[in-house]
Amino acid sequence: MTQALENVILHEPDWFFLRHKANFESFYQNFPKRARIDIAILHFTEIEHIQDLKTLSNQVKTIVLCDIEVQMDAMRAFHSGAVGYLISNIFQTNVYQYLKAMIAGGVLISSTIARHLIDSLILPISQKRNNCFNLTPKEIEVIHLISMGHSYDKVASILGVTKNGVRFHIKNIYPKLNVNSRVDAVRKWNNQPSE
C-alpha cells in the first residue's frame, strides 16, 4: 500500500506524501505546526484518531482502510468525520482515482456500506410516524424494514440481532396491529386497508 501511494504521489508535482510508522501519539506530537494535511489514510484500528487529525488540520479528509468491512466500524468512522471506508485491496487497485475523488469532495464506500448508511438514515424517519399502534422503537424498526421488503435474515443483520430476535418482535407486533400475517402487518403499517 505504501509503495502504491508513493508511486502515485511522486508523479503529482503538487502532492507530498508524509508517511508515519510510529504510533499516532508520536505523529501528533511531532507534526509541524504550519503544515497542512489534505488527506489522511488510517487503518481501521486508528478510527478514534480521526477527531485528533481534525485538530491538526481542520480541512483534512480521512479515509479508513480495513481488511474486511465491518458495518459498526464504518459507522464509527463516519460519525468521527471520515469521508471514506474501503477494503485496503480495493483502494490499492486504483489509488490515483480514489485520491482524486476525495480531493474533489467525493466519498469512498462500497455498495454494502452505502446500503447500510441509507438504511440507518431511513429508520429514524419511520420512527416519527405511524405509532398509533403503540409499538416499541425496536418493533417500529422491524416492521419498517419488513415493509421495505427485507427478509428476516436481512433485518437481523441490519439491526444487529438474531433471526429469532426478529421473530420475537414480529410475534409482538401482530397483536398490536390486530393481524395474523406478514402481508397484513405491512399493509396496516403502511396505512393501507386490509382485505
PDB file of C-alpha atoms in Angstrom:
ATOM      1  CA  MET A   1       0.000   0.000   0.000  1.00  0.00           C
ATOM      2  CA  THR A   2       2.736   2.442   0.963  1.00  0.00           C
ATOM      3  CA  GLN A   3       4.571   1.756  -2.285  1.00  0.00           C
ATOM      4  CA  ALA A   4       1.412   2.292  -4.335  1.00  0.00           C
ATOM      5  CA  LEU A   5       0.813   5.635  -2.613  1.00  0.00           C
ATOM      6  CA  GLU A   6       4.418   6.750  -3.102  1.00  0.00           C
ATOM      7  CA  ASN A   7       4.305   5.843  -6.815  1.00  0.00           C
ATOM      8  CA  VAL A   8       1.164   7.889  -7.386  1.00  0.00           C
ATOM      9  CA  ILE A   9       2.276  10.886  -5.364  1.00  0.00           C
ATOM     10  CA  LEU A  10       5.736  11.024  -6.998  1.00  0.00           C
ATOM     11  CA  HIS A  11       4.020  11.761 -10.332  1.00  0.00           C
ATOM     12  CA  GLU A  12       1.980  14.656  -8.948  1.00  0.00           C
ATOM     13  CA  PRO A  13       4.166  17.761  -8.516  1.00  0.00           C
ATOM     14  CA  ASP A  14       1.796  19.433  -6.024  1.00  0.00           C
ATOM     15  CA  TRP A  15       1.387  16.384  -3.811  1.00  0.00           C
ATOM     16  CA  PHE A  16       3.587  15.449  -0.881  1.00  0.00           C
ATOM     17  CA  PHE A  17       3.490  12.123   0.936  1.00  0.00           C
ATOM     18  CA  LEU A  18       4.064  12.099   4.690  1.00  0.00           C
ATOM     19  CA  ARG A  19       4.419   8.553   5.958  1.00  0.00           C
ATOM     20  CA  HIS A  20       4.496   7.781   9.628  1.00  0.00           C
ATOM     21  CA  LYS A  21       5.208   4.341  11.030  1.00  0.00           C
ATOM     22  CA  ALA A  22       5.279   5.200  14.733  1.00  0.00           C
ATOM     23  CA  ASN A  23       2.171   5.356  16.878  1.00  0.00           C
ATOM     24  CA  PHE A  24      -0.337   8.147  16.416  1.00  0.00           C
ATOM     25  CA  GLU A  25       0.624   9.954  19.629  1.00  0.00           C
ATOM     26  CA  SER A  26       4.198  10.338  18.354  1.00  0.00           C
ATOM     27  CA  PHE A  27       2.939  11.597  14.985  1.00  0.00           C
ATOM     28  CA  TYR A  28       0.603  14.048  16.709  1.00  0.00           C
ATOM     29  CA  GLN A  29       3.307  15.464  18.970  1.00  0.00           C
ATOM     30  CA  ASN A  30       5.862  15.865  16.168  1.00  0.00           C
ATOM     31  CA  PHE A  31       3.562  17.246  13.483  1.00  0.00           C
ATOM     32  CA  PRO A  32       4.833  20.632  12.149  1.00  0.00           C
ATOM     33  CA  LYS A  33       2.564  23.458  13.354  1.00  0.00           C
ATOM     34  CA  ARG A  34       2.298  25.189   9.957  1.00  0.00           C
ATOM     35  CA  ALA A  35       1.812  22.031   7.940  1.00  0.00           C
ATOM     36  CA  ARG A  36      -1.490  21.044   6.361  1.00  0.00           C
ATOM     37  CA  ILE A  37      -2.988  17.591   5.882  1.00  0.00           C
ATOM     38  CA  ASP A  38      -5.361  17.280   2.954  1.00  0.00           C
ATOM     39  CA  ILE A  39      -5.903  13.527   3.010  1.00  0.00           C
ATOM     40  CA  ALA A  40      -5.233  11.110   5.854  1.00  0.00           C
ATOM     41  CA  ILE A  41      -5.340   7.361   5.414  1.00  0.00           C
ATOM     42  CA  LEU A  42      -5.857   5.428   8.611  1.00  0.00           C
ATOM     43  CA  HIS A  43      -6.103   1.744   9.409  1.00  0.00           C
ATOM     44  CA  PHE A  44      -9.439   0.766  10.972  1.00  0.00           C
ATOM     45  CA  THR A  45      -7.702   0.313  14.333  1.00  0.00           C
ATOM     46  CA  GLU A  46      -6.998   4.076  14.337  1.00  0.00           C
ATOM     47  CA  ILE A  47     -10.609   5.269  13.929  1.00  0.00           C
ATOM     48  CA  GLU A  48     -10.508   7.003  17.311  1.00  0.00           C
ATOM     49  CA  HIS A  49      -7.804   9.366  15.963  1.00  0.00           C
ATOM     50  CA  ILE A  50      -9.951  10.907  13.213  1.00  0.00           C
ATOM     51  CA  GLN A  51     -11.003  13.751  15.527  1.00  0.00           C
ATOM     52  CA  ASP A  52      -7.359  14.267  16.564  1.00  0.00           C
ATOM     53  CA  LEU A  53      -6.440  14.782  12.902  1.00  0.00           C
ATOM     54  CA  LYS A  54      -9.106  17.483  12.662  1.00  0.00           C
ATOM     55  CA  THR A  55      -7.319  19.443  15.413  1.00  0.00           C
ATOM     56  CA  LEU A  56      -4.075  19.286  13.404  1.00  0.00           C
ATOM     57  CA  SER A  57      -5.698  20.261  10.143  1.00  0.00           C
ATOM     58  CA  ASN A  58      -9.396  21.131  10.019  1.00  0.00           C
ATOM     59  CA  GLN A  59      -9.768  20.566   6.262  1.00  0.00           C
ATOM     60  CA  VAL A  60      -8.366  17.022   6.409  1.00  0.00           C
ATOM     61  CA  LYS A  61     -10.323  14.331   4.560  1.00  0.00           C
ATOM     62  CA  THR A  62      -9.897  10.954   6.195  1.00  0.00           C
ATOM     63  CA  ILE A  63     -10.317   7.526   4.686  1.00  0.00           C
ATOM     64  CA  VAL A  64     -10.246   4.398   6.801  1.00  0.00           C
ATOM     65  CA  LEU A  65      -8.844   1.236   5.220  1.00  0.00           C
ATOM     66  CA  CYS A  66      -9.746  -2.171   6.565  1.00  0.00           C
ATOM     67  CA  ASP A  67      -9.093  -5.838   5.863  1.00  0.00           C
ATOM     68  CA  ILE A  68     -12.803  -6.732   5.920  1.00  0.00           C
ATOM     69  CA  GLU A  69     -15.841  -4.464   6.061  1.00  0.00           C
ATOM     70  CA  VAL A  70     -17.483  -4.210   9.461  1.00  0.00           C
ATOM     71  CA  GLN A  71     -20.612  -2.053   9.448  1.00  0.00           C
ATOM     72  CA  MET A  72     -20.143  -0.854  13.028  1.00  0.00           C
ATOM     73  CA  ASP A  73     -16.553   0.245  12.276  1.00  0.00           C
ATOM     74  CA  ALA A  74     -17.777   2.093   9.183  1.00  0.00           C
ATOM     75  CA  MET A  75     -20.446   3.888  11.224  1.00  0.00           C
ATOM     76  CA  ARG A  76     -17.875   4.824  13.892  1.00  0.00           C
ATOM     77  CA  ALA A  77     -15.557   6.165  11.191  1.00  0.00           C
ATOM     78  CA  PHE A  78     -18.274   8.288   9.560  1.00  0.00           C
ATOM     79  CA  HIS A  79     -19.553   9.587  12.895  1.00  0.00           C
ATOM     80  CA  SER A  80     -15.977  10.663  13.643  1.00  0.00           C
ATOM     81  CA  GLY A  81     -15.725  12.556  10.359  1.00  0.00           C
ATOM     82  CA  ALA A  82     -14.251  10.114   7.831  1.00  0.00           C
ATOM     83  CA  VAL A  83     -15.247  10.512   4.181  1.00  0.00           C
ATOM     84  CA  GLY A  84     -14.218   7.032   3.159  1.00  0.00           C
ATOM     85  CA  TYR A  85     -14.209   3.446   4.384  1.00  0.00           C
ATOM     86  CA  LEU A  86     -12.840   0.819   1.997  1.00  0.00           C
ATOM     87  CA  ILE A  87     -11.124  -2.519   1.964  1.00  0.00           C
ATOM     88  CA  SER A  88      -7.367  -1.933   1.560  1.00  0.00           C
ATOM     89  CA  ASN A  89      -7.036  -4.167  -1.523  1.00  0.00           C
ATOM     90  CA  ILE A  90      -9.813  -2.309  -3.337  1.00  0.00           C
ATOM     91  CA  PHE A  91      -8.234   1.055  -2.549  1.00  0.00           C
ATOM     92  CA  GLN A  92      -4.832  -0.169  -3.689  1.00  0.00           C
ATOM     93  CA  THR A  93      -6.148  -1.202  -7.125  1.00  0.00           C
ATOM     94  CA  ASN A  94      -6.794   2.400  -8.137  1.00  0.00           C
ATOM     95  CA  VAL A  95      -5.133   4.726  -5.638  1.00  0.00           C
ATOM     96  CA  TYR A  96      -4.891   7.679  -8.030  1.00  0.00           C
ATOM     97  CA  GLN A  97      -8.594   7.778  -8.909  1.00  0.00           C
ATOM     98  CA  TYR A  98      -9.630   7.354  -5.282  1.00  0.00           C
ATOM     99  CA  LEU A  99      -7.359  10.190  -4.138  1.00  0.00           C
ATOM    100  CA  LYS A 100      -8.659  12.437  -6.947  1.00  0.00           C
ATOM    101  CA  ALA A 101     -12.249  11.596  -5.952  1.00  0.00           C
ATOM    102  CA  MET A 102     -11.541  12.546  -2.348  1.00  0.00           C
ATOM    103  CA  ILE A 103      -9.898  15.835  -3.339  1.00  0.00           C
ATOM    104  CA  ALA A 104     -12.960  16.618  -5.481  1.00  0.00           C
ATOM    105  CA  GLY A 105     -15.213  16.117  -2.443  1.00  0.00           C
ATOM    106  CA  GLY A 106     -16.303  12.546  -3.120  1.00  0.00           C
ATOM    107  CA  VAL A 107     -16.916   9.764  -0.652  1.00  0.00           C
ATOM    108  CA  LEU A 108     -15.313   6.335  -0.857  1.00  0.00           C
ATOM    109  CA  ILE A 109     -17.560   3.478   0.235  1.00  0.00           C
ATOM    110  CA  SER A 110     -18.667   0.116  -1.067  1.00  0.00           C
ATOM    111  CA  SER A 111     -22.261  -0.547  -2.085  1.00  0.00           C
ATOM    112  CA  THR A 112     -22.712  -2.700   1.046  1.00  0.00           C
ATOM    113  CA  ILE A 113     -21.730   0.150   3.375  1.00  0.00           C
ATOM    114  CA  ALA A 114     -23.793   2.616   1.299  1.00  0.00           C
ATOM    115  CA  ARG A 115     -26.882   0.404   1.753  1.00  0.00           C
ATOM    116  CA  HIS A 116     -26.263   0.208   5.498  1.00  0.00           C
ATOM    117  CA  LEU A 117     -25.916   4.005   5.729  1.00  0.00           C
ATOM    118  CA  ILE A 118     -29.125   4.562   3.765  1.00  0.00           C
ATOM    119  CA  ASP A 119     -30.998   2.078   5.953  1.00  0.00           C
ATOM    120  CA  SER A 120     -29.745   3.813   9.092  1.00  0.00           C
ATOM    121  CA  LEU A 121     -30.985   7.161   7.759  1.00  0.00           C
ATOM    122  CA  ILE A 122     -34.396   5.813   6.819  1.00  0.00           C
ATOM    123  CA  LEU A 123     -35.148   4.228  10.204  1.00  0.00           C
ATOM    124  CA  PRO A 124     -35.303   7.430  12.298  1.00  0.00           C
ATOM    125  CA  ILE A 125     -37.792   8.959   9.833  1.00  0.00           C
ATOM    126  CA  SER A 126     -40.037   5.930  10.123  1.00  0.00           C
ATOM    127  CA  GLN A 127     -39.985   6.159  13.901  1.00  0.00           C
ATOM    128  CA  LYS A 128     -41.684   9.553  13.771  1.00  0.00           C
ATOM    129  CA  ARG A 129     -44.816   8.276  12.046  1.00  0.00           C
ATOM    130  CA  ASN A 130     -47.470   5.617  12.391  1.00  0.00           C
ATOM    131  CA  ASN A 131     -47.054   4.802  16.054  1.00  0.00           C
ATOM    132  CA  CYS A 132     -50.749   4.783  16.813  1.00  0.00           C
ATOM    133  CA  PHE A 133     -50.285   1.040  17.407  1.00  0.00           C
ATOM    134  CA  ASN A 134     -48.079   1.576  20.495  1.00  0.00           C
ATOM    135  CA  LEU A 135     -45.122  -0.258  19.008  1.00  0.00           C
ATOM    136  CA  THR A 136     -41.776  -0.100  20.784  1.00  0.00           C
ATOM    137  CA  PRO A 137     -38.902   1.632  18.946  1.00  0.00           C
ATOM    138  CA  LYS A 138     -37.379  -1.774  18.081  1.00  0.00           C
ATOM    139  CA  GLU A 139     -40.736  -3.053  16.791  1.00  0.00           C
ATOM    140  CA  ILE A 140     -41.009   0.053  14.606  1.00  0.00           C
ATOM    141  CA  GLU A 141     -37.560  -0.654  13.161  1.00  0.00           C
ATOM    142  CA  VAL A 142     -38.522  -4.267  12.465  1.00  0.00           C
ATOM    143  CA  ILE A 143     -41.878  -3.537  10.776  1.00  0.00           C
ATOM    144  CA  HIS A 144     -40.362  -0.698   8.782  1.00  0.00           C
ATOM    145  CA  LEU A 145     -37.582  -2.926   7.433  1.00  0.00           C
ATOM    146  CA  ILE A 146     -40.042  -5.736   6.734  1.00  0.00           C
ATOM    147  CA  SER A 147     -42.258  -3.260   4.847  1.00  0.00           C
ATOM    148  CA  MET A 148     -39.210  -2.333   2.729  1.00  0.00           C
ATOM    149  CA  GLY A 149     -39.107  -5.962   1.586  1.00  0.00           C
ATOM    150  CA  HIS A 150     -36.186  -7.169   3.697  1.00  0.00           C
ATOM    151  CA  SER A 151     -36.065 -10.812   4.782  1.00  0.00           C
ATOM    152  CA  TYR A 152     -35.866 -11.730   8.460  1.00  0.00           C
ATOM    153  CA  ASP A 153     -32.154 -12.528   7.935  1.00  0.00           C
ATOM    154  CA  LYS A 154     -31.509  -9.078   6.436  1.00  0.00           C
ATOM    155  CA  VAL A 155     -33.483  -7.328   9.208  1.00  0.00           C
ATOM    156  CA  ALA A 156     -31.455  -9.258  11.788  1.00  0.00           C
ATOM    157  CA  SER A 157     -28.220  -8.198  10.069  1.00  0.00           C
ATOM    158  CA  ILE A 158     -29.207  -4.516   9.837  1.00  0.00           C
ATOM    159  CA  LEU A 159     -30.366  -4.313  13.448  1.00  0.00           C
ATOM    160  CA  GLY A 160     -27.605  -6.483  14.888  1.00  0.00           C
ATOM    161  CA  VAL A 161     -29.986  -9.047  16.373  1.00  0.00           C
ATOM    162  CA  THR A 162     -30.607 -12.735  15.716  1.00  0.00           C
ATOM    163  CA  LYS A 163     -33.241 -14.053  13.317  1.00  0.00           C
ATOM    164  CA  ASN A 164     -35.104 -15.381  16.378  1.00  0.00           C
ATOM    165  CA  GLY A 165     -34.988 -11.858  17.812  1.00  0.00           C
ATOM    166  CA  VAL A 166     -36.752 -10.584  14.688  1.00  0.00           C
ATOM    167  CA  ARG A 167     -39.366 -13.352  15.014  1.00  0.00           C
ATOM    168  CA  PHE A 168     -39.889 -12.366  18.654  1.00  0.00           C
ATOM    169  CA  HIS A 169     -40.609  -8.753  17.646  1.00  0.00           C
ATOM    170  CA  ILE A 170     -42.900  -9.857  14.804  1.00  0.00           C
ATOM    171  CA  LYS A 171     -44.805 -12.067  17.265  1.00  0.00           C
ATOM    172  CA  ASN A 172     -45.361  -8.984  19.474  1.00  0.00           C
ATOM    173  CA  ILE A 173     -46.245  -6.739  16.516  1.00  0.00           C
ATOM    174  CA  TYR A 174     -49.088  -8.900  15.142  1.00  0.00           C
ATOM    175  CA  PRO A 175     -51.483  -8.485  18.090  1.00  0.00           C
ATOM    176  CA  LYS A 176     -50.766  -4.756  18.307  1.00  0.00           C
ATOM    177  CA  LEU A 177     -51.682  -4.351  14.640  1.00  0.00           C
ATOM    178  CA  ASN A 178     -54.508  -6.886  15.006  1.00  0.00           C
ATOM    179  CA  VAL A 179     -53.206  -9.013  12.111  1.00  0.00           C
ATOM    180  CA  ASN A 180     -52.155 -12.617  11.572  1.00  0.00           C
ATOM    181  CA  SER A 181     -49.730 -12.396   8.659  1.00  0.00           C
ATOM    182  CA  ARG A 182     -46.702 -10.534   7.442  1.00  0.00           C
ATOM    183  CA  VAL A 183     -48.573  -9.207   4.394  1.00  0.00           C
ATOM    184  CA  ASP A 184     -51.410  -7.819   6.536  1.00  0.00           C
ATOM    185  CA  ALA A 185     -48.922  -6.328   9.001  1.00  0.00           C
ATOM    186  CA  VAL A 186     -47.119  -4.499   6.195  1.00  0.00           C
ATOM    187  CA  ARG A 187     -50.407  -3.287   4.708  1.00  0.00           C
ATOM    188  CA  LYS A 188     -51.644  -1.991   8.028  1.00  0.00           C
ATOM    189  CA  TRP A 189     -48.296  -0.398   8.836  1.00  0.00           C
ATOM    190  CA  ASN A 190     -48.377   1.424   5.520  1.00  0.00           C
ATOM    191  CA  ASN A 191     -51.968   2.582   6.287  1.00  0.00           C
ATOM    192  CA  GLN A 192     -53.494   0.514   3.535  1.00  0.00           C
ATOM    193  CA  PRO A 193     -56.782  -1.205   4.284  1.00  0.00           C
ATOM    194  CA  SER A 194     -56.554  -4.917   4.969  1.00  0.00           C
ATOM    195  CA  GLU A 195     -58.542  -7.207   2.744  1.00  0.00           C
TER     196      GLU A 195
END
